[in-house]
Short mmCIF file of C-alpha atoms and ligand atoms in Angstrom, two decimals:
data_model
loop_
_atom_site.label_atom_id
_atom_site.label_comp_id
_atom_site.label_asym_id
_atom_site.label_seq_id
_atom_site.Cartn_x
_atom_site.Cartn_y
_atom_site.Cartn_z
CA MET A 1 91.52 122.22 56.97
CA ARG A 2 87.87 122.81 57.85
CA ALA A 3 85.30 120.37 56.46
CA TYR A 4 82.83 121.50 53.77
CA LEU A 5 79.86 122.45 55.98
CA PRO A 6 76.98 121.96 53.50
CA ALA A 7 77.97 118.25 53.40
CA TYR A 8 76.78 117.93 57.01
CA GLU A 9 73.35 117.78 58.56
CA LEU A 10 72.38 118.54 62.19
CA ILE A 11 68.75 118.12 63.19
CA VAL A 12 66.93 118.59 66.47
CA PRO A 13 64.40 115.82 67.22
CA ARG A 14 61.57 117.04 69.45
CA THR A 15 61.65 114.10 71.85
CA LEU A 16 64.00 111.35 72.97
CA ASP A 17 61.59 108.77 71.49
CA GLU A 18 61.84 110.52 68.13
CA ALA A 19 65.65 110.40 68.32
CA LEU A 20 65.63 106.70 69.27
CA ALA A 21 63.27 105.96 66.36
CA LEU A 22 65.78 107.63 64.00
CA LEU A 23 68.53 105.35 65.30
CA ARG A 24 66.30 102.27 64.95
CA ASN A 25 64.92 103.08 61.49
CA GLU A 26 68.17 104.18 59.84
CA PRO A 27 70.91 102.10 61.54
CA GLY A 28 74.35 103.69 61.45
CA VAL A 29 73.13 106.80 59.59
CA TRP A 30 72.56 109.20 62.51
CA ARG A 31 74.86 110.03 65.41
CA PRO A 32 74.20 112.04 68.57
CA PHE A 33 75.72 115.48 69.06
CA ALA A 34 76.03 116.43 72.75
CA GLY A 35 78.49 119.19 73.72
CA GLY A 36 80.30 118.88 70.39
CA THR A 37 83.74 119.37 71.98
CA ASP A 38 85.15 116.22 70.38
CA LEU A 39 83.08 116.41 67.20
CA MET A 40 83.91 120.05 66.43
CA VAL A 41 87.66 119.36 66.62
CA LEU A 42 87.23 116.70 63.93
CA LEU A 43 85.04 119.03 61.85
CA GLU A 44 87.58 121.86 62.05
CA ALA A 45 90.36 119.45 61.04
CA GLY A 46 88.33 118.15 58.07
CA LYS A 47 88.32 114.67 59.65
CA LEU A 48 84.67 114.28 60.63
CA GLU A 49 83.73 111.28 58.51
CA HIS A 50 80.17 110.93 59.70
CA ARG A 51 77.70 113.31 58.05
CA LYS A 52 74.34 113.20 59.85
CA PHE A 53 73.89 114.26 63.45
CA PHE A 54 71.05 115.00 65.82
CA SER A 55 71.28 117.18 68.89
CA ILE A 56 70.51 115.54 72.24
CA ARG A 57 71.26 118.53 74.47
CA HIS A 58 67.63 119.35 75.25
CA PHE A 59 66.56 115.87 76.43
CA ALA A 60 65.65 116.15 80.12
CA GLU A 61 65.82 112.32 80.42
CA LEU A 62 69.61 112.50 79.94
CA CYS A 63 70.18 115.32 82.48
CA GLY A 64 70.60 115.57 86.20
CA ILE A 65 72.48 114.04 89.11
CA ASP A 66 70.19 112.03 91.41
CA GLU A 67 70.83 110.01 94.54
CA SER A 68 68.72 107.08 95.70
CA ASP A 69 69.19 103.68 97.40
CA GLY A 70 72.90 104.21 98.00
CA ARG A 71 73.47 104.90 94.32
CA VAL A 72 74.05 108.05 92.30
CA ARG A 73 72.79 108.43 88.73
CA ILE A 74 74.67 110.90 86.54
CA GLY A 75 72.75 111.81 83.37
CA ALA A 76 74.79 111.50 80.17
CA LEU A 77 74.45 115.24 79.48
CA THR A 78 76.04 116.21 82.81
CA SER A 79 78.81 118.69 82.03
CA TYR A 80 82.16 118.95 83.80
CA THR A 81 80.92 122.18 85.38
CA ASP A 82 77.85 120.31 86.71
CA VAL A 83 80.19 117.66 88.14
CA ARG A 84 82.41 120.29 89.78
CA ARG A 85 79.41 121.99 91.36
CA SER A 86 77.62 118.86 92.55
CA GLU A 87 77.54 118.58 96.32
CA VAL A 88 76.71 114.85 96.27
CA LEU A 89 79.53 114.02 93.83
CA GLY A 90 81.96 116.17 95.81
CA ARG A 91 81.04 114.31 99.01
CA HIS A 92 81.03 110.71 97.76
CA PHE A 93 82.98 110.73 94.48
CA PRO A 94 85.74 113.32 94.84
CA MET A 95 87.82 111.81 92.02
CA LEU A 96 85.14 112.88 89.53
CA GLY A 97 85.38 116.49 90.68
CA GLN A 98 89.13 116.32 90.38
CA ALA A 99 88.89 114.86 86.85
CA ALA A 100 86.37 117.57 85.87
CA ARG A 101 88.56 120.39 87.23
CA GLU A 102 91.53 119.10 85.21
CA THR A 103 89.59 118.63 81.96
CA GLY A 104 90.31 121.24 79.27
CA GLY A 105 89.55 124.84 80.28
CA ILE A 106 86.35 126.52 81.52
CA ALA A 107 84.72 126.60 78.06
CA ILE A 108 85.24 122.86 77.57
CA GLN A 109 84.04 122.19 81.12
CA ASN A 110 80.83 124.10 80.38
CA ARG A 111 80.10 122.26 77.12
CA GLY A 112 81.70 118.79 77.35
CA THR A 113 79.60 115.99 78.82
CA VAL A 114 80.31 112.81 80.76
CA GLY A 115 78.35 110.76 78.20
CA GLY A 116 80.38 112.23 75.35
CA ASN A 117 83.64 111.50 77.15
CA ILE A 118 82.69 107.82 77.52
CA ALA A 119 81.17 107.40 74.04
CA ASN A 120 84.17 109.01 72.37
CA ALA A 121 86.13 106.10 73.86
CA SER A 122 89.56 107.72 73.93
CA PRO A 123 92.06 105.75 76.05
CA ALA A 124 93.38 109.15 77.22
CA ALA A 125 90.04 110.45 78.55
CA ASP A 126 90.07 111.65 82.15
CA THR A 127 86.74 110.71 83.75
CA PRO A 128 86.85 107.00 82.75
CA PRO A 129 89.63 105.93 85.17
CA ALA A 130 87.64 107.45 88.07
CA LEU A 131 84.41 105.80 86.83
CA LEU A 132 86.18 102.43 86.61
CA ALA A 133 87.61 102.76 90.10
CA TYR A 134 84.13 103.60 91.41
CA GLY A 135 82.68 100.42 89.82
CA ALA A 136 80.31 102.35 87.52
CA GLU A 137 77.60 100.90 85.31
CA VAL A 138 76.50 102.49 82.03
CA GLU A 139 72.79 102.78 81.27
CA LEU A 140 72.05 102.45 77.55
CA VAL A 141 68.71 103.37 76.03
CA SER A 142 67.19 102.37 72.68
CA ALA A 143 63.72 102.10 71.14
CA ALA A 144 63.78 98.49 72.42
CA GLY A 145 64.28 99.54 76.05
CA THR A 146 67.04 100.09 78.58
CA ARG A 147 70.00 97.91 79.57
CA ARG A 148 72.89 98.29 81.98
CA VAL A 149 76.49 97.31 81.31
CA PRO A 150 79.33 97.29 83.85
CA TYR A 151 81.61 100.11 82.74
CA ALA A 152 84.59 97.72 83.06
CA GLU A 153 83.08 95.79 80.08
CA PHE A 154 82.03 98.82 78.01
CA HIS A 155 85.25 99.46 76.04
CA THR A 156 86.15 96.49 73.83
CA GLY A 157 89.13 97.90 71.92
CA TYR A 158 90.65 101.17 70.70
CA LYS A 159 87.66 103.49 70.10
CA ARG A 160 85.30 100.48 70.24
CA THR A 161 82.49 99.90 72.71
CA VAL A 162 79.62 97.47 73.32
CA MET A 163 77.12 100.19 72.34
CA ARG A 164 74.82 99.17 69.45
CA THR A 165 74.10 101.63 66.61
CA ASP A 166 70.52 102.07 67.91
CA GLU A 167 71.64 103.00 71.45
CA LEU A 168 72.45 106.16 73.36
CA ILE A 169 74.17 106.48 76.71
CA ALA A 170 71.45 107.63 79.10
CA ALA A 171 73.39 107.74 82.36
CA VAL A 172 76.20 106.43 84.51
CA LEU A 173 75.32 104.72 87.78
CA LEU A 174 77.69 104.72 90.72
CA PRO A 175 77.42 102.66 93.92
CA ARG A 176 78.30 104.83 96.93
CA PRO A 177 81.75 103.89 98.26
CA SER A 178 81.94 102.78 101.89
CA GLU A 179 82.48 105.49 104.52
CA GLY A 180 86.19 105.99 105.08
CA ALA A 181 87.20 104.56 101.68
CA ARG A 182 90.31 106.25 100.31
CA HIS A 183 90.24 107.95 96.91
CA PHE A 184 93.36 108.69 94.89
CA TYR A 185 93.36 110.43 91.49
CA ARG A 186 96.31 111.86 89.55
CA LYS A 187 96.44 113.15 85.99
CA VAL A 188 99.96 113.56 84.64
CA GLY A 189 100.25 115.75 81.55
CA THR A 190 102.60 118.34 80.12
CA ARG A 191 100.80 121.17 81.95
CA ARG A 192 98.29 121.51 84.80
CA ALA A 193 95.54 122.57 82.37
CA GLN A 194 94.62 122.04 78.71
CA ALA A 195 96.82 118.95 78.50
CA ILE A 196 96.06 115.45 77.25
CA SER A 197 97.08 112.86 79.83
CA LYS A 198 100.35 110.99 79.56
CA VAL A 199 99.10 108.82 82.43
CA CYS A 200 95.91 109.08 84.44
CA PHE A 201 95.63 107.00 87.64
CA ALA A 202 92.56 106.44 89.82
CA ALA A 203 92.20 104.11 92.79
CA LEU A 204 89.74 103.41 95.55
CA ALA A 205 90.73 101.43 98.65
CA GLU A 206 89.13 100.19 101.83
CA VAL A 207 91.67 100.21 104.67
CA ALA A 208 91.48 98.79 108.19
CA GLY A 209 94.61 99.49 110.22
CA ASP A 210 97.50 98.23 108.15
CA ALA A 211 95.36 95.87 106.07
CA LEU A 212 93.71 96.56 102.75
CA GLY A 213 90.13 95.56 102.01
CA THR A 214 88.80 95.79 98.46
CA VAL A 215 90.99 97.85 96.14
CA ARG A 216 90.11 99.07 92.63
CA VAL A 217 92.74 100.52 90.31
CA ALA A 218 92.21 102.01 86.85
CA LEU A 219 94.47 103.88 84.45
CA GLY A 220 94.18 105.93 81.29
CA SER A 221 96.75 106.40 78.47
CA VAL A 222 98.54 103.12 79.17
CA ALA A 223 96.60 100.71 76.89
CA PRO A 224 94.26 100.82 73.85
CA ILE A 225 91.37 101.33 76.30
CA VAL A 226 91.03 102.90 79.72
CA LEU A 227 92.04 99.96 81.85
CA ARG A 228 90.69 98.45 85.05
CA CYS A 229 93.73 96.63 86.48
CA HIS A 230 92.15 93.46 87.86
CA LYS A 231 95.44 91.55 88.26
CA THR A 232 97.05 94.35 90.26
CA GLU A 233 93.90 94.60 92.37
CA GLY A 234 94.28 90.85 93.05
CA VAL A 235 97.79 91.45 94.40
CA LEU A 236 96.54 94.20 96.72
CA SER A 237 93.08 93.28 97.98
CA GLY A 238 93.05 91.80 101.50
CA GLN A 239 96.81 92.18 101.97
CA ARG A 240 98.91 93.80 104.69
CA LEU A 241 100.30 97.19 103.69
CA ASP A 242 104.07 96.93 103.80
CA ALA A 243 107.09 97.70 101.66
CA GLY A 244 106.97 94.26 100.03
CA LEU A 245 103.41 94.86 98.88
CA LEU A 246 104.37 98.18 97.27
CA LYS A 247 107.04 96.41 95.23
CA SER A 248 104.77 93.53 94.18
CA ALA A 249 101.94 95.89 93.20
CA ALA A 250 104.23 98.13 91.16
CA ALA A 251 105.72 95.08 89.41
CA GLU A 252 102.29 93.59 88.63
CA LEU A 253 101.04 96.96 87.32
CA ALA A 254 103.98 97.14 84.90
CA ARG A 255 103.03 93.69 83.59
CA GLU A 256 99.36 94.55 83.26
CA ILE A 257 99.58 97.84 81.34
CA THR A 258 100.66 98.04 77.67
CA PRO A 259 101.68 101.67 77.05
CA ILE A 260 103.06 102.83 73.71
CA ASP A 261 105.49 105.47 72.45
CA ASP A 262 103.60 108.36 70.84
CA VAL A 263 103.81 112.13 70.33
CA ARG A 264 103.02 112.81 73.99
CA SER A 265 105.33 110.37 75.73
CA THR A 266 107.20 107.06 75.70
CA ALA A 267 106.13 103.64 76.91
CA ARG A 268 109.06 103.62 79.36
CA TYR A 269 108.11 106.98 80.89
CA ARG A 270 104.45 105.97 81.18
CA THR A 271 105.35 102.70 82.92
CA ARG A 272 107.63 104.45 85.39
CA VAL A 273 105.04 107.15 86.15
CA ALA A 274 102.28 104.53 86.61
CA GLN A 275 104.49 102.64 89.07
CA ASN A 276 105.42 105.83 90.94
CA LEU A 277 101.76 106.73 91.26
CA MET A 278 100.99 103.26 92.61
CA VAL A 279 103.69 103.74 95.26
CA GLU A 280 102.35 107.24 96.09
CA PHE A 281 98.81 105.88 96.40
CA LEU A 282 99.79 102.99 98.69
CA SER A 283 102.21 105.07 100.77
CA GLY A 284 99.43 107.56 101.46
CA LEU A 285 97.14 104.85 102.81
CA SER A 286 99.12 104.25 105.99
CA GLY A 287 99.52 107.30 108.22
CA GLU A 288 103.30 106.93 108.46
CA GLY A 289 103.90 105.84 104.89
CA VAL A 290 105.23 102.37 104.12
C1 FAD B 301 90.43 122.06 73.94
C2 FAD B 301 89.94 120.70 74.41
C3 FAD B 301 90.41 120.19 75.59
C4 FAD B 301 89.97 118.95 76.04
N1 FAD B 301 90.48 118.46 77.22
C5 FAD B 301 90.10 117.24 77.65
C6 FAD B 301 90.65 116.70 78.84
O1 FAD B 301 91.48 117.34 79.54
N2 FAD B 301 90.25 115.45 79.23
C7 FAD B 301 89.35 114.73 78.50
O2 FAD B 301 89.02 113.59 78.89
N3 FAD B 301 88.80 115.22 77.36
C8 FAD B 301 89.16 116.45 76.92
N4 FAD B 301 88.63 116.93 75.74
C9 FAD B 301 87.72 116.09 74.96
C10 FAD B 301 86.20 116.40 75.15
O3 FAD B 301 85.97 117.68 75.67
C11 FAD B 301 85.52 115.35 76.08
O4 FAD B 301 85.72 114.05 75.58
C12 FAD B 301 84.01 115.63 76.25
O5 FAD B 301 83.57 114.98 77.40
C13 FAD B 301 83.18 115.17 75.05
O6 FAD B 301 81.80 115.42 75.36
P1 FAD B 301 80.84 116.14 74.33
O7 FAD B 301 79.51 116.19 74.94
O8 FAD B 301 81.42 117.43 73.88
O9 FAD B 301 80.88 115.07 73.14
P2 FAD B 301 80.53 115.28 71.59
O10 FAD B 301 81.67 115.95 70.89
O11 FAD B 301 79.18 115.85 71.41
O12 FAD B 301 80.47 113.74 71.15
C14 FAD B 301 81.61 112.90 71.23
C15 FAD B 301 81.22 111.50 70.71
O13 FAD B 301 80.33 110.89 71.63
C16 FAD B 301 79.08 110.58 71.00
N5 FAD B 301 78.07 110.87 72.03
C17 FAD B 301 77.92 112.01 72.75
N6 FAD B 301 76.96 111.85 73.68
C18 FAD B 301 76.48 110.59 73.53
C19 FAD B 301 75.48 109.82 74.23
N7 FAD B 301 74.77 110.32 75.24
N8 FAD B 301 75.27 108.55 73.81
C20 FAD B 301 75.98 108.02 72.79
N9 FAD B 301 76.95 108.68 72.13
C21 FAD B 301 77.20 109.95 72.50
C22 FAD B 301 79.00 111.49 69.77
O14 FAD B 301 78.21 110.94 68.76
C23 FAD B 301 80.48 111.53 69.39
O15 FAD B 301 80.83 110.37 68.67
C24 FAD B 301 89.05 118.19 75.27
C25 FAD B 301 88.55 118.73 74.06
C26 FAD B 301 88.99 119.97 73.63
C27 FAD B 301 88.46 120.52 72.34
#
């Protein structure tokens, strides 16, 4: 049932400084409203507990995709359509384009933002596994200044983050992967479009001949938070690619993830799919398969 609209307030601060002052002066009272694609679902369902919002959509400081010093900065207000159309992201961070193409439908891709996807902190969100595999940092802004947090430390529990009540996500920063690095992204859902992930798998690997260099692996929908799989990475990084390694990595991954049974899937199915995707990823790294 739809919420009672007059109980809600949405204001439009003129500047980012004005918005940050609101957050500082009335802690916990105001929340940002970006694309509204998560917030409006809650409103329509009568489950939007928070009452006071301010729009951030017009803040130029939170927009744009810029490249400098081997790093790319993605403004928090970047939409999925912006991601899909970005030449620099397509060239260096193809998993983000893939995540954006498989997010919702065209309307959601036009409205939904990368910042909103991260702040909403759903373990089933689709850009976070790619951001984790790319070793992203999150730039947070408040009236007190700016700080950066490794994205791997951003989510602290189900729907919980390190963000303070006076902070906004300003941008995501990505170090450019090495030339020749291999990118692997798969979203498994009930359909190809408009489906919430049952498992989402992203990995980045450096490969030299039949040996692996640094490997990063991250998954969605298999734990209370989107998960960077450090233990599995430890099994893989610097090792020779062979059938034994596939087995050890798949076994370690099953130990590291903690999927649950829910309306979309079962823990058993999610574990099996995660392991299959690990095997697919590693098999694709050697020309002949391993
Ligand atoms: C039909 C449908 C399909 C969808 N499909 C997918 C999908 O396939 N994959 C997927 O991952 N998601 C999906 N979503 C969820 C949603 O579209 C994304 O999470 C989107 O990125 C949210 O961004 P937004 O700008 O709309 O966030 P909003 O709804 O505006 O905000 C979401 C939350 O983030 C906070 N917030 C927003 N921006 C900031 C910021 N800069 N700093 C701090 N806090 C902020 C808000 O206060 C709010 O709590 C879908 C939603 C719908 C309705």
